[in-house]
Amino acid sequence: MPEKEKITDRDNALFEAGIKLGALYHQFIGTPVSAETAEALETAIEQSVSLQPWVSLVKAKIDREKVRERANEFNYCELRGEMLDVTVVVR
């Protein structure tokens, strides 16, 4: 039977980053957003994810042009994955 491999800091960092990004995706995709409210939603995403363990930095950007392209007659759309550019740094 092979010897158990040790879990490395890199392994833990990859796991934690994946958890954070997955939670972010499932929590915020589908949220109503407009070009005017995108900044507030970016801040909410950053603050929410930053509460999770091991996070040292979160940066979220929503592509306003994509939001405008998908906006309905009421000038908003639902947030989609391709509208997001998110960086999460874990320690």
PDB file of N, CA and C in Angstrom:
ATOM      1  N   MET A   1       0.854  -1.175   0.000  1.00  0.00           N
ATOM      2  CA  MET A   1       0.000   0.000   0.000  1.00  0.00           C
ATOM      3  C   MET A   1       0.901   1.241   0.000  1.00  0.00           C
ATOM      4  N   PRO A   2       0.633   2.226  -0.897  1.00  0.00           N
ATOM      5  CA  PRO A   2       1.495   3.402  -0.960  1.00  0.00           C
ATOM      6  C   PRO A   2       1.359   4.267   0.286  1.00  0.00           C
ATOM      7  N   GLU A   3       2.457   4.927   0.596  1.00  0.00           N
ATOM      8  CA  GLU A   3       2.479   5.831   1.742  1.00  0.00           C
ATOM      9  C   GLU A   3       1.589   7.035   1.443  1.00  0.00           C
ATOM     10  N   LYS A   4       0.877   7.519   2.456  1.00  0.00           N
ATOM     11  CA  LYS A   4       0.007   8.680   2.268  1.00  0.00           C
ATOM     12  C   LYS A   4       0.846   9.914   1.965  1.00  0.00           C
ATOM     13  N   GLU A   5       0.402  10.670   0.985  1.00  0.00           N
ATOM     14  CA  GLU A   5       1.084  11.912   0.660  1.00  0.00           C
ATOM     15  C   GLU A   5       0.631  13.000   1.624  1.00  0.00           C
ATOM     16  N   LYS A   6       1.568  13.869   1.987  1.00  0.00           N
ATOM     17  CA  LYS A   6       1.239  14.989   2.858  1.00  0.00           C
ATOM     18  C   LYS A   6       0.495  16.060   2.068  1.00  0.00           C
ATOM     19  N   ILE A   7      -0.454  16.680   2.715  1.00  0.00           N
ATOM     20  CA  ILE A   7      -1.142  17.814   2.109  1.00  0.00           C
ATOM     21  C   ILE A   7      -0.243  19.031   2.273  1.00  0.00           C
ATOM     22  N   THR A   8       0.045  19.683   1.162  1.00  0.00           N
ATOM     23  CA  THR A   8       0.960  20.822   1.180  1.00  0.00           C
ATOM     24  C   THR A   8       0.194  22.133   1.352  1.00  0.00           C
ATOM     25  N   ASP A   9       0.937  23.205   1.646  1.00  0.00           N
ATOM     26  CA  ASP A   9       0.330  24.536   1.715  1.00  0.00           C
ATOM     27  C   ASP A   9      -0.311  24.895   0.374  1.00  0.00           C
ATOM     28  N   ARG A  10       0.340  24.498  -0.713  1.00  0.00           N
ATOM     29  CA  ARG A  10      -0.202  24.750  -2.050  1.00  0.00           C
ATOM     30  C   ARG A  10      -1.543  24.039  -2.217  1.00  0.00           C
ATOM     31  N   ASP A  11      -1.626  22.793  -1.783  1.00  0.00           N
ATOM     32  CA  ASP A  11      -2.881  22.041  -1.857  1.00  0.00           C
ATOM     33  C   ASP A  11      -3.989  22.770  -1.100  1.00  0.00           C
ATOM     34  N   ASN A  12      -3.671  23.210   0.112  1.00  0.00           N
ATOM     35  CA  ASN A  12      -4.655  23.928   0.928  1.00  0.00           C
ATOM     36  C   ASN A  12      -5.092  25.223   0.256  1.00  0.00           C
ATOM     37  N   ALA A  13      -4.134  25.960  -0.307  1.00  0.00           N
ATOM     38  CA  ALA A  13      -4.455  27.230  -0.970  1.00  0.00           C
ATOM     39  C   ALA A  13      -5.377  27.004  -2.167  1.00  0.00           C
ATOM     40  N   LEU A  14      -5.084  25.980  -2.958  1.00  0.00           N
ATOM     41  CA  LEU A  14      -5.934  25.675  -4.115  1.00  0.00           C
ATOM     42  C   LEU A  14      -7.346  25.284  -3.679  1.00  0.00           C
ATOM     43  N   PHE A  15      -7.434  24.475  -2.645  1.00  0.00           N
ATOM     44  CA  PHE A  15      -8.732  24.067  -2.119  1.00  0.00           C
ATOM     45  C   PHE A  15      -9.522  25.282  -1.642  1.00  0.00           C
ATOM     46  N   GLU A  16      -8.885  26.126  -0.824  1.00  0.00           N
ATOM     47  CA  GLU A  16      -9.565  27.306  -0.273  1.00  0.00           C
ATOM     48  C   GLU A  16     -10.010  28.262  -1.374  1.00  0.00           C
ATOM     49  N   ALA A  17      -9.158  28.492  -2.368  1.00  0.00           N
ATOM     50  CA  ALA A  17      -9.530  29.382  -3.476  1.00  0.00           C
ATOM     51  C   ALA A  17     -10.732  28.819  -4.230  1.00  0.00           C
ATOM     52  N   GLY A  18     -10.737  27.527  -4.465  1.00  0.00           N
ATOM     53  CA  GLY A  18     -11.858  26.897  -5.154  1.00  0.00           C
ATOM     54  C   GLY A  18     -13.161  27.028  -4.386  1.00  0.00           C
ATOM     55  N   ILE A  19     -13.091  26.851  -3.086  1.00  0.00           N
ATOM     56  CA  ILE A  19     -14.279  26.989  -2.239  1.00  0.00           C
ATOM     57  C   ILE A  19     -14.818  28.409  -2.318  1.00  0.00           C
ATOM     58  N   LYS A  20     -13.925  29.382  -2.218  1.00  0.00           N
ATOM     59  CA  LYS A  20     -14.342  30.785  -2.243  1.00  0.00           C
ATOM     60  C   LYS A  20     -15.001  31.137  -3.581  1.00  0.00           C
ATOM     61  N   LEU A  21     -14.362  30.738  -4.681  1.00  0.00           N
ATOM     62  CA  LEU A  21     -14.899  31.074  -5.999  1.00  0.00           C
ATOM     63  C   LEU A  21     -16.219  30.354  -6.268  1.00  0.00           C
ATOM     64  N   GLY A  22     -16.319  29.105  -5.823  1.00  0.00           N
ATOM     65  CA  GLY A  22     -17.573  28.374  -5.991  1.00  0.00           C
ATOM     66  C   GLY A  22     -18.708  28.997  -5.193  1.00  0.00           C
ATOM     67  N   ALA A  23     -18.426  29.380  -3.964  1.00  0.00           N
ATOM     68  CA  ALA A  23     -19.445  30.010  -3.124  1.00  0.00           C
ATOM     69  C   ALA A  23     -19.887  31.341  -3.727  1.00  0.00           C
ATOM     70  N   LEU A  24     -18.927  32.110  -4.194  1.00  0.00           N
ATOM     71  CA  LEU A  24     -19.223  33.395  -4.828  1.00  0.00           C
ATOM     72  C   LEU A  24     -20.146  33.192  -6.027  1.00  0.00           C
ATOM     73  N   TYR A  25     -19.802  32.252  -6.867  1.00  0.00           N
ATOM     74  CA  TYR A  25     -20.591  31.991  -8.073  1.00  0.00           C
ATOM     75  C   TYR A  25     -22.034  31.631  -7.711  1.00  0.00           C
ATOM     76  N   HIS A  26     -22.202  30.698  -6.802  1.00  0.00           N
ATOM     77  CA  HIS A  26     -23.545  30.233  -6.461  1.00  0.00           C
ATOM     78  C   HIS A  26     -24.337  31.272  -5.686  1.00  0.00           C
ATOM     79  N   GLN A  27     -23.654  32.128  -4.950  1.00  0.00           N
ATOM     80  CA  GLN A  27     -24.348  33.146  -4.169  1.00  0.00           C
ATOM     81  C   GLN A  27     -24.813  34.318  -5.029  1.00  0.00           C
ATOM     82  N   PHE A  28     -24.000  34.740  -5.994  1.00  0.00           N
ATOM     83  CA  PHE A  28     -24.285  35.994  -6.693  1.00  0.00           C
ATOM     84  C   PHE A  28     -24.797  35.857  -8.127  1.00  0.00           C
ATOM     85  N   ILE A  29     -24.567  34.753  -8.797  1.00  0.00           N
ATOM     86  CA  ILE A  29     -25.070  34.607 -10.160  1.00  0.00           C
ATOM     87  C   ILE A  29     -26.594  34.639 -10.124  1.00  0.00           C
ATOM     88  N   GLY A  30     -27.177  35.452 -10.981  1.00  0.00           N
ATOM     89  CA  GLY A  30     -28.625  35.635 -11.005  1.00  0.00           C
ATOM     90  C   GLY A  30     -29.085  36.889 -10.285  1.00  0.00           C
ATOM     91  N   THR A  31     -28.168  37.558  -9.591  1.00  0.00           N
ATOM     92  CA  THR A  31     -28.510  38.794  -8.893  1.00  0.00           C
ATOM     93  C   THR A  31     -28.860  39.879  -9.908  1.00  0.00           C
ATOM     94  N   PRO A  32     -29.943  40.597  -9.703  1.00  0.00           N
ATOM     95  CA  PRO A  32     -30.250  41.707 -10.600  1.00  0.00           C
ATOM     96  C   PRO A  32     -29.148  42.773 -10.521  1.00  0.00           C
ATOM     97  N   VAL A  33     -28.731  43.278 -11.691  1.00  0.00           N
ATOM     98  CA  VAL A  33     -27.661  44.276 -11.737  1.00  0.00           C
ATOM     99  C   VAL A  33     -27.887  45.206 -12.926  1.00  0.00           C
ATOM    100  N   SER A  34     -27.508  46.453 -12.746  1.00  0.00           N
ATOM    101  CA  SER A  34     -27.508  47.423 -13.842  1.00  0.00           C
ATOM    102  C   SER A  34     -26.130  48.069 -13.860  1.00  0.00           C
ATOM    103  N   ALA A  35     -25.850  48.828 -14.903  1.00  0.00           N
ATOM    104  CA  ALA A  35     -24.567  49.532 -14.961  1.00  0.00           C
ATOM    105  C   ALA A  35     -24.437  50.480 -13.767  1.00  0.00           C
ATOM    106  N   GLU A  36     -25.556  51.017 -13.312  1.00  0.00           N
ATOM    107  CA  GLU A  36     -25.541  51.958 -12.190  1.00  0.00           C
ATOM    108  C   GLU A  36     -25.340  51.272 -10.840  1.00  0.00           C
ATOM    109  N   THR A  37     -25.738  50.010 -10.710  1.00  0.00           N
ATOM    110  CA  THR A  37     -25.606  49.316  -9.422  1.00  0.00           C
ATOM    111  C   THR A  37     -24.419  48.356  -9.380  1.00  0.00           C
ATOM    112  N   ALA A  38     -23.683  48.251 -10.481  1.00  0.00           N
ATOM    113  CA  ALA A  38     -22.578  47.287 -10.557  1.00  0.00           C
ATOM    114  C   ALA A  38     -21.517  47.532  -9.488  1.00  0.00           C
ATOM    115  N   GLU A  39     -21.188  48.786  -9.229  1.00  0.00           N
ATOM    116  CA  GLU A  39     -20.155  49.074  -8.230  1.00  0.00           C
ATOM    117  C   GLU A  39     -20.576  48.594  -6.844  1.00  0.00           C
ATOM    118  N   ALA A  40     -21.831  48.819  -6.491  1.00  0.00           N
ATOM    119  CA  ALA A  40     -22.324  48.360  -5.190  1.00  0.00           C
ATOM    120  C   ALA A  40     -22.279  46.838  -5.095  1.00  0.00           C
ATOM    121  N   LEU A  41     -22.615  46.157  -6.184  1.00  0.00           N
ATOM    122  CA  LEU A  41     -22.569  44.693  -6.186  1.00  0.00           C
ATOM    123  C   LEU A  41     -21.125  44.197  -6.106  1.00  0.00           C
ATOM    124  N   GLU A  42     -20.198  44.867  -6.779  1.00  0.00           N
ATOM    125  CA  GLU A  42     -18.773  44.515  -6.661  1.00  0.00           C
ATOM    126  C   GLU A  42     -18.325  44.598  -5.208  1.00  0.00           C
ATOM    127  N   THR A  43     -18.711  45.677  -4.541  1.00  0.00           N
ATOM    128  CA  THR A  43     -18.348  45.860  -3.130  1.00  0.00           C
ATOM    129  C   THR A  43     -18.964  44.770  -2.263  1.00  0.00           C
ATOM    130  N   ALA A  44     -20.223  44.442  -2.506  1.00  0.00           N
ATOM    131  CA  ALA A  44     -20.883  43.381  -1.732  1.00  0.00           C
ATOM    132  C   ALA A  44     -20.176  42.045  -1.919  1.00  0.00           C
ATOM    133  N   ILE A  45     -19.792  41.729  -3.150  1.00  0.00           N
ATOM    134  CA  ILE A  45     -19.075  40.483  -3.426  1.00  0.00           C
ATOM    135  C   ILE A  45     -17.750  40.473  -2.675  1.00  0.00           C
ATOM    136  N   GLU A  46     -16.994  41.555  -2.790  1.00  0.00           N
ATOM    137  CA  GLU A  46     -15.685  41.631  -2.130  1.00  0.00           C
ATOM    138  C   GLU A  46     -15.810  41.493  -0.620  1.00  0.00           C
ATOM    139  N   GLN A  47     -16.754  42.216  -0.029  1.00  0.00           N
ATOM    140  CA  GLN A  47     -16.901  42.165   1.426  1.00  0.00           C
ATOM    141  C   GLN A  47     -17.406  40.812   1.898  1.00  0.00           C
ATOM    142  N   SER A  48     -18.309  40.216   1.160  1.00  0.00           N
ATOM    143  CA  SER A  48     -18.846  38.910   1.531  1.00  0.00           C
ATOM    144  C   SER A  48     -17.768  37.832   1.500  1.00  0.00           C
ATOM    145  N   VAL A  49     -17.042  37.754   0.393  1.00  0.00           N
ATOM    146  CA  VAL A  49     -16.009  36.723   0.254  1.00  0.00           C
ATOM    147  C   VAL A  49     -14.867  36.962   1.233  1.00  0.00           C
ATOM    148  N   SER A  50     -14.563  38.222   1.524  1.00  0.00           N
ATOM    149  CA  SER A  50     -13.440  38.522   2.427  1.00  0.00           C
ATOM    150  C   SER A  50     -13.700  38.064   3.862  1.00  0.00           C
ATOM    151  N   LEU A  51     -14.952  37.778   4.199  1.00  0.00           N
ATOM    152  CA  LEU A  51     -15.273  37.277   5.539  1.00  0.00           C
ATOM    153  C   LEU A  51     -14.846  35.827   5.741  1.00  0.00           C
ATOM    154  N   GLN A  52     -14.664  35.101   4.658  1.00  0.00           N
ATOM    155  CA  GLN A  52     -14.357  33.680   4.753  1.00  0.00           C
ATOM    156  C   GLN A  52     -12.917  33.452   5.222  1.00  0.00           C
ATOM    157  N   PRO A  53     -12.671  32.326   5.898  1.00  0.00           N
ATOM    158  CA  PRO A  53     -11.330  32.034   6.415  1.00  0.00           C
ATOM    159  C   PRO A  53     -10.279  31.999   5.311  1.00  0.00           C
ATOM    160  N   TRP A  54      -9.098  32.446   5.643  1.00  0.00           N
ATOM    161  CA  TRP A  54      -7.885  32.368   4.825  1.00  0.00           C
ATOM    162  C   TRP A  54      -7.830  33.365   3.672  1.00  0.00           C
ATOM    163  N   VAL A  55      -8.811  34.233   3.555  1.00  0.00           N
ATOM    164  CA  VAL A  55      -8.818  35.210   2.461  1.00  0.00           C
ATOM    165  C   VAL A  55      -8.025  36.445   2.875  1.00  0.00           C
ATOM    166  N   SER A  56      -7.079  36.852   2.034  1.00  0.00           N
ATOM    167  CA  SER A  56      -6.333  38.079   2.320  1.00  0.00           C
ATOM    168  C   SER A  56      -6.679  39.203   1.345  1.00  0.00           C
ATOM    169  N   LEU A  57      -7.266  38.881   0.182  1.00  0.00           N
ATOM    170  CA  LEU A  57      -7.642  39.914  -0.790  1.00  0.00           C
ATOM    171  C   LEU A  57      -8.730  39.384  -1.710  1.00  0.00           C
ATOM    172  N   VAL A  58      -9.704  40.237  -1.987  1.00  0.00           N
ATOM    173  CA  VAL A  58     -10.733  39.928  -2.979  1.00  0.00           C
ATOM    174  C   VAL A  58     -10.929  41.168  -3.834  1.00  0.00           C
ATOM    175  N   LYS A  59     -10.919  40.996  -5.122  1.00  0.00           N
ATOM    176  CA  LYS A  59     -11.182  42.082  -6.070  1.00  0.00           C
ATOM    177  C   LYS A  59     -12.210  41.573  -7.067  1.00  0.00           C
ATOM    178  N   ALA A  60     -13.326  42.269  -7.178  1.00  0.00           N
ATOM    179  CA  ALA A  60     -14.387  41.873  -8.103  1.00  0.00           C
ATOM    180  C   ALA A  60     -14.681  43.015  -9.068  1.00  0.00           C
ATOM    181  N   LYS A  61     -14.753  42.689 -10.333  1.00  0.00           N
ATOM    182  CA  LYS A  61     -15.112  43.661 -11.371  1.00  0.00           C
ATOM    183  C   LYS A  61     -16.235  43.073 -12.220  1.00  0.00           C
ATOM    184  N   ILE A  62     -17.231  43.886 -12.484  1.00  0.00           N
ATOM    185  CA  ILE A  62     -18.347  43.498 -13.338  1.00  0.00           C
ATOM    186  C   ILE A  62     -18.227  44.285 -14.638  1.00  0.00           C
ATOM    187  N   ASP A  63     -18.281  43.595 -15.746  1.00  0.00           N
ATOM    188  CA  ASP A  63     -18.163  44.214 -17.069  1.00  0.00           C
ATOM    189  C   ASP A  63     -19.460  44.962 -17.385  1.00  0.00           C
ATOM    190  N   ARG A  64     -19.412  46.274 -17.250  1.00  0.00           N
ATOM    191  CA  ARG A  64     -20.606  47.084 -17.457  1.00  0.00           C
ATOM    192  C   ARG A  64     -21.130  47.015 -18.894  1.00  0.00           C
ATOM    193  N   GLU A  65     -20.232  46.870 -19.849  1.00  0.00           N
ATOM    194  CA  GLU A  65     -20.667  46.770 -21.243  1.00  0.00           C
ATOM    195  C   GLU A  65     -21.530  45.523 -21.449  1.00  0.00           C
ATOM    196  N   LYS A  66     -21.114  44.412 -20.843  1.00  0.00           N
ATOM    197  CA  LYS A  66     -21.917  43.185 -20.947  1.00  0.00           C
ATOM    198  C   LYS A  66     -23.254  43.346 -20.228  1.00  0.00           C
ATOM    199  N   VAL A  67     -23.242  44.083 -19.123  1.00  0.00           N
ATOM    200  CA  VAL A  67     -24.494  44.352 -18.409  1.00  0.00           C
ATOM    201  C   VAL A  67     -25.422  45.168 -19.308  1.00  0.00           C
ATOM    202  N   ARG A  68     -24.895  46.210 -19.922  1.00  0.00           N
ATOM    203  CA  ARG A  68     -25.714  47.048 -20.815  1.00  0.00           C
ATOM    204  C   ARG A  68     -26.263  46.240 -21.999  1.00  0.00           C
ATOM    205  N   GLU A  69     -25.437  45.362 -22.551  1.00  0.00           N
ATOM    206  CA  GLU A  69     -25.866  44.550 -23.699  1.00  0.00           C
ATOM    207  C   GLU A  69     -27.041  43.632 -23.354  1.00  0.00           C
ATOM    208  N   ARG A  70     -27.075  43.138 -22.120  1.00  0.00           N
ATOM    209  CA  ARG A  70     -28.119  42.185 -21.722  1.00  0.00           C
ATOM    210  C   ARG A  70     -29.286  42.856 -20.990  1.00  0.00           C
ATOM    211  N   ALA A  71     -29.198  44.164 -20.784  1.00  0.00           N
ATOM    212  CA  ALA A  71     -30.228  44.867 -20.015  1.00  0.00           C
ATOM    213  C   ALA A  71     -31.594  44.726 -20.680  1.00  0.00           C
ATOM    214  N   ASN A  72     -32.595  44.559 -19.844  1.00  0.00           N
ATOM    215  CA  ASN A  72     -33.968  44.429 -20.327  1.00  0.00           C
ATOM    216  C   ASN A  72     -34.617  45.814 -20.441  1.00  0.00           C
ATOM    217  N   GLU A  73     -35.908  45.832 -20.677  1.00  0.00           N
ATOM    218  CA  GLU A  73     -36.630  47.100 -20.835  1.00  0.00           C
ATOM    219  C   GLU A  73     -36.612  47.952 -19.570  1.00  0.00           C
ATOM    220  N   PHE A  74     -36.279  47.349 -18.438  1.00  0.00           N
ATOM    221  CA  PHE A  74     -36.212  48.079 -17.175  1.00  0.00           C
ATOM    222  C   PHE A  74     -34.775  48.467 -16.816  1.00  0.00           C
ATOM    223  N   ASN A  75     -33.867  48.272 -17.764  1.00  0.00           N
ATOM    224  CA  ASN A  75     -32.470  48.701 -17.660  1.00  0.00           C
ATOM    225  C   ASN A  75     -31.634  47.886 -16.670  1.00  0.00           C
ATOM    226  N   TYR A  76     -31.973  46.620 -16.473  1.00  0.00           N
ATOM    227  CA  TYR A  76     -31.133  45.736 -15.665  1.00  0.00           C
ATOM    228  C   TYR A  76     -31.158  44.338 -16.264  1.00  0.00           C
ATOM    229  N   CYS A  77     -30.254  43.506 -15.780  1.00  0.00           N
ATOM    230  CA  CYS A  77     -30.219  42.103 -16.193  1.00  0.00           C
ATOM    231  C   CYS A  77     -29.813  41.270 -14.983  1.00  0.00           C
ATOM    232  N   GLU A  78     -29.692  39.966 -15.184  1.00  0.00           N
ATOM    233  CA  GLU A  78     -29.199  39.084 -14.128  1.00  0.00           C
ATOM    234  C   GLU A  78     -27.701  38.895 -14.314  1.00  0.00           C
ATOM    235  N   LEU A  79     -26.971  38.946 -13.224  1.00  0.00           N
ATOM    236  CA  LEU A  79     -25.525  38.750 -13.276  1.00  0.00           C
ATOM    237  C   LEU A  79     -25.211  37.355 -13.811  1.00  0.00           C
ATOM    238  N   ARG A  80     -24.260  37.296 -14.733  1.00  0.00           N
ATOM    239  CA  ARG A  80     -23.824  36.029 -15.333  1.00  0.00           C
ATOM    240  C   ARG A  80     -22.324  35.874 -15.108  1.00  0.00           C
ATOM    241  N   GLY A  81     -21.868  34.645 -15.136  1.00  0.00           N
ATOM    242  CA  GLY A  81     -20.456  34.362 -14.889  1.00  0.00           C
ATOM    243  C   GLY A  81     -19.512  35.103 -15.800  1.00  0.00           C
ATOM    244  N   GLU A  82     -19.881  35.229 -17.085  1.00  0.00           N
ATOM    245  CA  GLU A  82     -18.976  35.887 -18.030  1.00  0.00           C
ATOM    246  C   GLU A  82     -18.880  37.398 -17.810  1.00  0.00           C
ATOM    247  N   MET A  83     -19.712  37.940 -16.932  1.00  0.00           N
ATOM    248  CA  MET A  83     -19.640  39.368 -16.612  1.00  0.00           C
ATOM    249  C   MET A  83     -18.636  39.653 -15.504  1.00  0.00           C
ATOM    250  N   LEU A  84     -18.182  38.610 -14.837  1.00  0.00           N
ATOM    251  CA  LEU A  84     -17.323  38.760 -13.659  1.00  0.00           C
ATOM    252  C   LEU A  84     -15.850  38.542 -13.964  1.00  0.00           C
ATOM    253  N   ASP A  85     -15.025  39.358 -13.323  1.00  0.00           N
ATOM    254  CA  ASP A  85     -13.577  39.153 -13.286  1.00  0.00           C
ATOM    255  C   ASP A  85     -13.202  39.258 -11.812  1.00  0.00           C
ATOM    256  N   VAL A  86     -12.900  38.143 -11.185  1.00  0.00           N
ATOM    257  CA  VAL A  86     -12.679  38.103  -9.736  1.00  0.00           C
ATOM    258  C   VAL A  86     -11.302  37.541  -9.425  1.00  0.00           C
ATOM    259  N   THR A  87     -10.620  38.213  -8.509  1.00  0.00           N
ATOM    260  CA  THR A  87      -9.350  37.732  -7.979  1.00  0.00           C
ATOM    261  C   THR A  87      -9.535  37.456  -6.493  1.00  0.00           C
ATOM    262  N   VAL A  88      -9.143  36.271  -6.056  1.00  0.00           N
ATOM    263  CA  VAL A  88      -9.164  35.920  -4.634  1.00  0.00           C
ATOM    264  C   VAL A  88      -7.769  35.451  -4.264  1.00  0.00           C
ATOM    265  N   VAL A  89      -7.204  36.087  -3.250  1.00  0.00           N
ATOM    266  CA  VAL A  89      -5.895  35.682  -2.740  1.00  0.00           C
ATOM    267  C   VAL A  89      -6.114  35.051  -1.374  1.00  0.00           C
ATOM    268  N   VAL A  90      -5.644  33.820  -1.232  1.00  0.00           N
ATOM    269  CA  VAL A  90      -5.743  33.128   0.056  1.00  0.00           C
ATOM    270  C   VAL A  90      -4.356  32.992   0.657  1.00  0.00           C
ATOM    271  N   ARG A  91      -4.326  32.884   1.980  1.00  0.00           N
ATOM    272  CA  ARG A  91      -3.026  32.751   2.656  1.00  0.00           C
ATOM    273  C   ARG A  91      -2.837  31.358   3.188  1.00  0.00           C
TER     274      ARG A  91
END
